[in-house]
CSV table of C-alpha atoms and ligand atoms in Angstrom, one decimal:
chain,number,residue,atom,x,y,z
A,110,UNK,CA,-12.7,20.4,6.5
A,111,UNK,CA,-13.5,17.2,8.3
A,112,UNK,CA,-11.3,14.9,10.2
A,113,UNK,CA,-11.8,12.2,7.7
A,114,UNK,CA,-8.7,10.5,6.2
A,115,UNK,CA,-9.4,8.4,3.2
A,116,UNK,CA,-7.1,5.5,2.4
A,117,UNK,CA,-7.3,3.9,-1.1
A,118,UNK,CA,-6.0,0.8,-2.7
A,119,UNK,CA,-7.0,-1.7,-5.4
A,120,UNK,CA,-8.0,-4.3,-2.8
A,121,UNK,CA,-7.0,-5.3,0.7
A,122,UNK,CA,-3.3,-4.5,0.5
A,123,UNK,CA,-3.5,-0.9,1.7
A,124,UNK,CA,-4.9,-2.3,5.0
A,125,UNK,CA,-1.2,-2.9,5.9
A,126,UNK,CA,-0.8,0.8,5.7
A,127,UNK,CA,-4.1,1.4,7.5
A,128,UNK,CA,-2.7,-0.7,10.3
A,129,UNK,CA,0.2,1.7,10.7
A,130,UNK,CA,-2.1,4.7,10.6
A,131,UNK,CA,-4.5,3.2,13.3
A,132,UNK,CA,-1.6,2.4,15.6
A,133,UNK,CA,-0.8,6.2,15.7
A,134,UNK,CA,-4.0,6.7,17.7
A,135,UNK,CA,-5.1,9.9,16.0
A,136,UNK,CA,-8.4,11.8,16.4
A,137,UNK,CA,-9.5,10.9,13.0
A,138,UNK,CA,-12.1,9.0,11.1
A,139,UNK,CA,-10.8,6.5,8.6
A,140,UNK,CA,-12.5,5.5,5.4
A,141,UNK,CA,-10.7,2.6,3.5
A,142,UNK,CA,-11.8,2.1,-0.1
A,143,UNK,CA,-10.8,-1.1,-2.1
A,144,UNK,CA,-11.3,-0.7,-5.7
A,145,UNK,CA,-11.6,-4.5,-5.9
A,146,UNK,CA,-13.8,-4.4,-9.0
A,147,UNK,CA,-10.7,-3.5,-10.9
A,148,UNK,CA,-8.1,-5.6,-8.9
A,149,UNK,CA,-5.4,-6.2,-9.8
A,150,UNK,CA,-4.0,-2.8,-10.9
A,151,UNK,CA,-0.7,-4.4,-11.5
A,152,UNK,CA,-1.6,-5.8,-15.0
A,153,UNK,CA,-3.5,-2.6,-16.1
A,154,UNK,CA,-2.3,0.2,-18.4
A,155,UNK,CA,-0.9,3.5,-17.2
A,156,UNK,CA,-4.1,5.4,-18.4
A,157,UNK,CA,-6.4,3.0,-16.7
A,158,UNK,CA,-4.7,3.2,-13.4
A,159,UNK,CA,-4.5,6.9,-13.6
A,160,UNK,CA,-8.3,7.2,-14.2
A,161,UNK,CA,-9.2,4.9,-11.5
A,162,UNK,CA,-7.0,6.8,-9.1
A,163,UNK,CA,-8.6,10.1,-10.1
A,164,UNK,CA,-12.1,8.6,-9.7
A,165,UNK,CA,-11.3,7.4,-6.1
A,166,UNK,CA,-9.6,10.6,-5.2
A,167,UNK,CA,-12.5,12.7,-6.5
A,168,UNK,CA,-14.8,10.7,-4.3
A,169,UNK,CA,-12.7,11.4,-1.3
A,170,UNK,CA,-12.3,15.1,-2.2
A,171,UNK,CA,-16.1,15.4,-2.3
A,172,UNK,CA,-16.2,13.9,1.2
A,173,UNK,CA,-14.0,16.8,2.3
A,174,UNK,CA,-11.3,14.6,3.4
A,175,UNK,CA,-8.6,16.4,5.3
A,176,UNK,CA,-6.0,14.0,3.8
A,177,UNK,CA,-5.9,11.2,1.4
A,178,UNK,CA,-3.5,8.2,1.3
A,179,UNK,CA,-2.9,6.3,-1.8
A,180,UNK,CA,-1.9,3.1,-0.1
A,181,UNK,CA,-0.9,1.5,-3.3
A,182,UNK,CA,2.5,1.7,-5.0
A,183,UNK,CA,1.1,1.0,-8.4
A,184,UNK,CA,-1.5,3.8,-8.2
A,185,UNK,CA,1.0,6.2,-6.8
A,186,UNK,CA,3.5,5.4,-9.7
A,187,UNK,CA,0.9,6.4,-12.3
A,188,UNK,CA,-1.7,8.5,-10.6
A,189,UNK,CA,-0.3,10.5,-7.7
A,190,UNK,CA,1.2,13.5,-9.7
A,191,UNK,CA,-2.0,13.9,-11.7
A,192,UNK,CA,-4.4,13.8,-8.7
A,193,UNK,CA,-2.3,16.2,-6.8
A,194,UNK,CA,-2.6,18.6,-9.7
A,195,UNK,CA,-6.4,18.2,-9.5
A,196,UNK,CA,-6.7,18.8,-5.7
A,197,UNK,CA,-3.7,20.8,-4.7
A,198,UNK,CA,-5.4,22.0,-1.5
A,199,UNK,CA,-5.7,18.4,-0.1
A,200,UNK,CA,-2.7,16.6,1.2
A,201,UNK,CA,-2.4,13.4,-1.0
A,202,UNK,CA,0.1,11.0,0.3
A,203,UNK,CA,1.6,8.3,-1.9
A,204,UNK,CA,3.3,5.0,-1.3
A,205,UNK,CA,6.6,4.3,-2.7
A,206,UNK,CA,9.0,1.5,-2.5
A,207,UNK,CA,11.5,2.0,0.6
A,208,UNK,CA,14.6,2.3,-1.6
A,209,UNK,CA,16.4,4.9,0.5
A,210,UNK,CA,16.0,3.0,3.8
A,211,UNK,CA,17.0,-0.2,2.0
A,212,UNK,CA,20.3,1.5,0.9
A,213,UNK,CA,21.0,2.5,4.5
A,214,UNK,CA,20.3,-1.2,5.7
A,215,UNK,CA,22.2,-3.1,3.1
A,216,UNK,CA,25.7,-4.2,3.8
A,217,UNK,CA,26.6,-5.5,0.4
A,218,UNK,CA,24.7,-3.0,-1.8
A,219,UNK,CA,22.6,-5.8,-3.4
A,220,UNK,CA,18.8,-4.9,-2.9
A,221,UNK,CA,15.8,-6.8,-4.0
A,222,UNK,CA,12.5,-5.3,-4.8
A,223,UNK,CA,9.2,-7.1,-5.1
A,224,UNK,CA,6.5,-5.3,-6.9
A,225,UNK,CA,3.6,-5.5,-9.3
A,226,UNK,CA,4.5,-5.6,-13.1
A,227,UNK,CA,3.0,-2.1,-13.6
A,228,UNK,CA,5.2,-0.7,-10.6
A,229,UNK,CA,8.3,-2.6,-11.8
A,230,UNK,CA,8.2,-1.0,-15.3
A,231,UNK,CA,7.2,2.5,-14.2
A,232,UNK,CA,9.4,5.5,-14.9
A,233,UNK,CA,8.7,6.7,-11.3
A,234,UNK,CA,10.5,3.7,-10.0
A,235,UNK,CA,13.4,4.0,-12.3
A,236,UNK,CA,13.7,7.6,-11.2
A,237,UNK,CA,13.6,6.6,-7.5
A,238,UNK,CA,16.4,4.0,-7.9
A,239,UNK,CA,18.6,6.5,-9.9
A,240,UNK,CA,18.0,9.1,-7.2
A,241,UNK,CA,18.4,7.1,-4.1
A,242,UNK,CA,20.3,4.1,-4.9
A,243,UNK,CA,23.0,5.2,-7.5
A,244,UNK,CA,25.7,3.1,-6.1
A,245,UNK,CA,23.7,-0.1,-5.3
A,246,UNK,CA,22.4,-2.9,-7.5
A,247,UNK,CA,18.7,-2.9,-7.3
A,248,UNK,CA,17.1,-6.2,-8.6
A,249,UNK,CA,13.5,-5.4,-9.4
A,250,UNK,CA,11.3,-8.5,-9.6
A,251,UNK,CA,7.7,-8.2,-11.0
A,252,UNK,CA,5.3,-10.7,-9.1
A,253,UNK,CA,2.2,-11.2,-11.3
A,254,UNK,CA,-0.4,-13.1,-9.5
A,255,UNK,CA,0.9,-12.6,-5.9
A,256,UNK,CA,-1.5,-9.7,-4.9
A,257,UNK,CA,-4.4,-11.8,-6.2
A,258,UNK,CA,-3.4,-14.8,-3.9
A,259,UNK,CA,-3.2,-12.4,-1.0
A,260,UNK,CA,-6.6,-10.8,-1.9
A,261,UNK,CA,-8.1,-14.3,-1.7
A,262,UNK,CA,-6.8,-14.6,1.8
A,263,UNK,CA,-4.2,-17.3,0.9
A,264,UNK,CA,-1.5,-16.1,3.0
A,265,UNK,CA,0.1,-19.4,3.7
A,266,UNK,CA,-1.1,-21.7,1.0
A,267,UNK,CA,1.2,-24.0,-1.1
A,268,UNK,CA,0.3,-22.1,-4.2
A,269,UNK,CA,1.3,-18.7,-2.7
A,270,UNK,CA,4.5,-20.1,-1.3
A,271,UNK,CA,5.5,-21.6,-4.6
A,272,UNK,CA,4.7,-18.4,-6.4
A,273,UNK,CA,6.7,-16.4,-3.8
A,274,UNK,CA,9.5,-18.8,-4.0
A,275,UNK,CA,9.8,-18.4,-7.7
A,276,UNK,CA,9.9,-14.5,-7.4
A,277,UNK,CA,12.4,-14.6,-4.5
A,278,UNK,CA,14.9,-16.9,-6.1
A,279,UNK,CA,16.4,-14.3,-8.5
A,280,UNK,CA,16.9,-12.1,-5.4
A,281,UNK,CA,18.7,-14.9,-3.5
A,282,UNK,CA,20.8,-15.7,-6.6
A,283,UNK,CA,22.0,-12.1,-6.6
A,284,UNK,CA,22.9,-12.2,-2.9
A,285,UNK,CA,20.4,-9.4,-1.9
A,286,UNK,CA,20.7,-8.8,1.7
A,287,UNK,CA,17.6,-6.6,1.9
A,288,UNK,CA,14.3,-7.2,0.4
A,289,UNK,CA,11.8,-4.3,-0.3
A,290,UNK,CA,8.1,-5.0,-0.3
A,291,UNK,CA,7.1,-2.7,-3.1
A,292,UNK,CA,3.4,-3.6,-3.0
A,293,UNK,CA,1.2,-2.9,-0.1
A,294,UNK,CA,-0.3,-6.4,-0.3
A,295,UNK,CA,2.9,-8.1,0.3
A,296,UNK,CA,3.4,-7.3,4.1
A,297,UNK,CA,0.6,-9.8,4.7
A,298,UNK,CA,2.9,-12.6,3.5
A,299,UNK,CA,6.0,-11.4,5.4
A,300,UNK,CA,5.8,-14.5,7.6
A,301,UNK,CA,5.7,-16.7,4.6
A,302,UNK,CA,8.6,-14.8,3.1
A,303,UNK,CA,10.6,-15.2,6.3
A,304,UNK,CA,10.2,-19.1,5.8
A,305,UNK,CA,11.8,-18.8,2.5
A,306,UNK,CA,14.8,-16.6,3.0
A,307,UNK,CA,17.8,-16.9,5.2
A,308,UNK,CA,17.5,-15.1,8.6
A,309,UNK,CA,20.2,-12.5,7.8
A,310,UNK,CA,18.1,-10.9,4.9
A,311,UNK,CA,16.1,-7.8,6.1
A,312,UNK,CA,12.6,-7.2,4.8
A,313,UNK,CA,11.1,-3.7,4.8
A,314,UNK,CA,8.0,-1.9,3.7
A,315,UNK,CA,6.7,1.6,3.6
A,316,UNK,CA,3.7,1.4,6.0
A,317,UNK,CA,5.2,3.1,9.1
A,318,UNK,CA,6.9,5.9,7.1
A,319,UNK,CA,3.6,6.7,5.5
A,320,UNK,CA,1.8,6.7,8.9
A,321,UNK,CA,4.4,9.0,10.3
A,322,UNK,CA,4.2,11.3,7.4
A,323,UNK,CA,0.5,11.5,7.8
A,324,UNK,CA,0.9,12.3,11.5
A,325,UNK,CA,3.4,15.1,10.6
A,326,UNK,CA,1.0,16.5,8.0
A,327,UNK,CA,-2.1,16.5,10.1
A,328,UNK,CA,-0.1,17.8,13.2
A,329,UNK,CA,0.4,21.0,11.3
A,330,UNK,CA,-3.4,21.4,10.8
A,331,UNK,CA,-4.9,20.1,14.0
A,332,UNK,CA,-4.5,20.7,17.8
A,333,UNK,CA,-5.1,17.6,19.9
A,334,UNK,CA,-4.3,15.2,17.1
A,335,UNK,CA,-3.5,12.2,19.3
A,336,UNK,CA,-5.8,10.5,21.6
A,337,UNK,CA,-5.2,8.0,24.4
A,338,UNK,CA,-8.6,6.3,24.2
A,339,UNK,CA,-8.8,5.0,20.7
A,340,UNK,CA,-11.8,7.0,19.1
A,341,UNK,CA,-11.0,6.3,15.6
A,342,UNK,CA,-13.8,4.9,13.5
A,343,UNK,CA,-13.0,2.8,10.7
A,344,UNK,CA,-15.3,2.2,7.7
A,345,UNK,CA,-14.6,0.1,4.7
A,346,UNK,CA,-16.0,0.3,1.2
A,347,UNK,CA,-15.4,-1.8,-1.9
A,348,UNK,CA,-16.3,-1.3,-5.6
A,349,UNK,CA,-17.0,-4.9,-6.5
A,350,UNK,CA,-20.7,-6.0,-6.1
A,351,UNK,CA,-19.5,-9.6,-6.1
A,352,UNK,CA,-16.7,-9.3,-3.5
A,353,UNK,CA,-17.9,-7.7,-0.4
A,354,UNK,CA,-14.7,-7.0,1.6
A,355,UNK,CA,-16.5,-7.9,4.9
A,356,UNK,CA,-16.0,-11.6,4.2
A,357,UNK,CA,-12.2,-11.3,4.2
A,358,UNK,CA,-11.7,-8.6,6.6
A,359,UNK,CA,-11.4,-10.9,9.7
A,360,UNK,CA,-8.1,-12.1,8.0
A,361,UNK,CA,-6.7,-8.6,7.4
A,362,UNK,CA,-8.3,-6.3,10.0
A,363,UNK,CA,-8.2,-7.4,13.6
A,364,UNK,CA,-9.9,-4.3,15.1
A,365,UNK,CA,-13.5,-3.1,15.1
A,366,UNK,CA,-14.9,-1.7,11.9
A,367,UNK,CA,-18.1,-0.7,10.2
A,368,UNK,CA,-19.2,-3.3,7.6
A,369,UNK,CA,-17.9,-2.9,4.1
A,370,UNK,CA,-20.5,-1.3,1.8
A,371,UNK,CA,-20.6,-1.1,-2.0
A,372,UNK,CA,-19.3,2.0,-3.6
A,373,UNK,CA,-20.6,2.4,-7.2
A,374,UNK,CA,-17.7,4.2,-8.9
B,554,DGL,N1,-1.4,-3.0,-3.5
B,554,DGL,C1,-1.0,-2.5,-4.8
B,554,DGL,C2,0.4,-2.0,-4.7
B,554,DGL,O1,0.8,-1.6,-3.7
B,554,DGL,C3,-1.4,-3.2,-6.0
B,554,DGL,C4,-1.8,-4.5,-6.1
B,554,DGL,C5,-2.5,-4.8,-7.4
B,554,DGL,O2,-3.7,-4.4,-7.6
B,554,DGL,O3,-1.9,-5.3,-8.4
B,554,DGL,O4,1.0,-1.8,-5.7
């Protein structure tokens, strides 16, 4: 077993989770894979997403990763169970909308959830809501096009703002006092969202919880897991020959990294 942790997403979104993992200062090497040849996952079929997820996880498993993080709500919704059955010996952590914390944070029981269309209609999300929020009103808003705007680096453009406004309006109409970011791309537009919503509305995502869970998982396997001097290496790969991630990384990743190379998958 290596000390490699592989983090995957359809694009740059999972970097919001990578940030949280990096902040933990662990003695690990991080490989981030953006499947940007097939972005967005949010408008793809269940079978397609499941197959891509399996391809990426198989690649990570062949690299002897000590853990894999699916830093994508959409891929988790359709692929997590399947890939865990393929590689039961590797911890495969998924990303799910933070329903349970939202229930604890809400004062009025009205919770808004922004997600991709695929996540919004997934059975996994329905089950999550039934399980953790039986007494709340969860307004699920699909946000087609939003992840693509973020992927282009348009974190504050008028177009992104108008699109976000359109998706947030129904949540405001329903008096939601908590908004869950149910797609890992969305934390990158949290500042924009804050401009749109009243200050009393809380905004939450799952990044920190995943990083903490990864820490707990690895801590059972490694001694000396944490480090004071940050020795983590971070390498990026992407699957689209036309969209090398290196060009947009200065917007999303402010630390050192190894250049993004092409992964033919
Ligand atoms: N970042 C992804 C998620 O958390 C998916 C975005 C997309 O490819 O549609 O769901």
